[in-house]
């Protein structure tokens, strides 16, 4: 009961990449970089186990960014000539690569870290991939065409590639495959209309547990400012949850702690596992076990114990290592307290 899991990303040690940055530069090259990525992955597997988490991830140590890590292995993308693009409905600018030809995978994307994860923990494992709609919002297009039609076409093309990697991750022995779709909380109509369909394409043939993580983004200033414009009640999830409830995706996340998301939206996810965000990623203040257990208690009004998975609100990548480590412990301790309470 109350199996704990993280959204996905964890801070990179400073010998691997620039600390506390969303798009950090690597500090190594070639073989040294490959080794450093593997070492950092091992370090965080151990840290998650030591903290007492139940579902273990790779901490996304081998990818520079949760979207671009995948894109680097895709043919048809020009990484040399990045362009500045407003992403998440112009919430912030990012330098993004451009799609210039038909998309194809060059080969496996995450074999090294997925196989390392599977070999080095006996616990359940989770592996994250960017969702098709969020990819489309984090890359410039020079090939699939203008407007919504072009975006849908490109999303479906990415979904096919994501599916290839997901099937390979399943073969690697990963227990849960999660797609990250922060864009679902930005383009709510599109998410319900075709975002979920693209996800369905990405999970075709997947028999292990599937999950989707939807959030209000990393704890960076642009996101904090955006959240301040969203008003007293954040009802973004309300549009996409009904479509997800009807989908084949088994686990769905939502931000809870320190968010203005009404808890009763969980009721829209009847029958699904719900990853309840009990850890704030926009604050360095460490949650107490009581606060975590309280959030779990509030969520229990709308989801049964068996379906509740305490989780972080989003990834911890831009935080300091020390804060992230303490937040992992807070998550595990809070879930333990909740097991006693409920
Ligand atoms: Zn997130």
PDB file of C-alpha atoms and ligand atoms in Angstrom, residues 7-9 66 178 180-182 213-218 237 253 255 281 312-316, ligand 1:
ATOM      1  CA  UNK A   7       8.091  11.771 -11.190  1.00  0.00           C
ATOM      2  CA  UNK A   8      11.407  10.973 -12.873  1.00  0.00           C
ATOM      3  CA  UNK A   9      14.350  13.337 -12.932  1.00  0.00           C
ATOM      4  CA  UNK A  66      13.734  14.997 -20.592  1.00  0.00           C
ATOM      5  CA  UNK A 178       5.716   6.455 -18.004  1.00  0.00           C
ATOM      6  CA  UNK A 180       5.646  12.809 -19.399  1.00  0.00           C
ATOM      7  CA  UNK A 181       3.030  15.181 -20.777  1.00  0.00           C
ATOM      8  CA  UNK A 182       3.279  18.598 -19.092  1.00  0.00           C
ATOM      9  CA  UNK A 213       2.818  12.225 -15.693  1.00  0.00           C
ATOM     10  CA  UNK A 214       1.057  15.584 -16.059  1.00  0.00           C
ATOM     11  CA  UNK A 215       2.204  18.565 -14.061  1.00  0.00           C
ATOM     12  CA  UNK A 216       2.703  22.309 -13.857  1.00  0.00           C
ATOM     13  CA  UNK A 217       6.394  21.982 -14.645  1.00  0.00           C
ATOM     14  CA  UNK A 218       9.727  22.110 -12.887  1.00  0.00           C
ATOM     15  CA  UNK A 237      -6.720  18.459 -15.315  1.00  0.00           C
ATOM     16  CA  UNK A 253      -0.324  11.741 -11.842  1.00  0.00           C
ATOM     17  CA  UNK A 255       0.130  17.818  -8.430  1.00  0.00           C
ATOM     18  CA  UNK A 281       9.457  20.778  -6.391  1.00  0.00           C
ATOM     19  CA  UNK A 312       6.698  14.072  -6.253  1.00  0.00           C
ATOM     20  CA  UNK A 313       4.774  16.872  -7.997  1.00  0.00           C
ATOM     21  CA  UNK A 314       7.332  16.897 -10.833  1.00  0.00           C
ATOM     22  CA  UNK A 315      10.989  16.090 -11.457  1.00  0.00           C
ATOM     23  CA  UNK A 316      13.719  17.261  -9.081  1.00  0.00           C
TER      24      UNK A 316
HETATM   25 ZN1  LIG B   1       6.530  17.258 -14.376  1.00  0.00          ZN
END
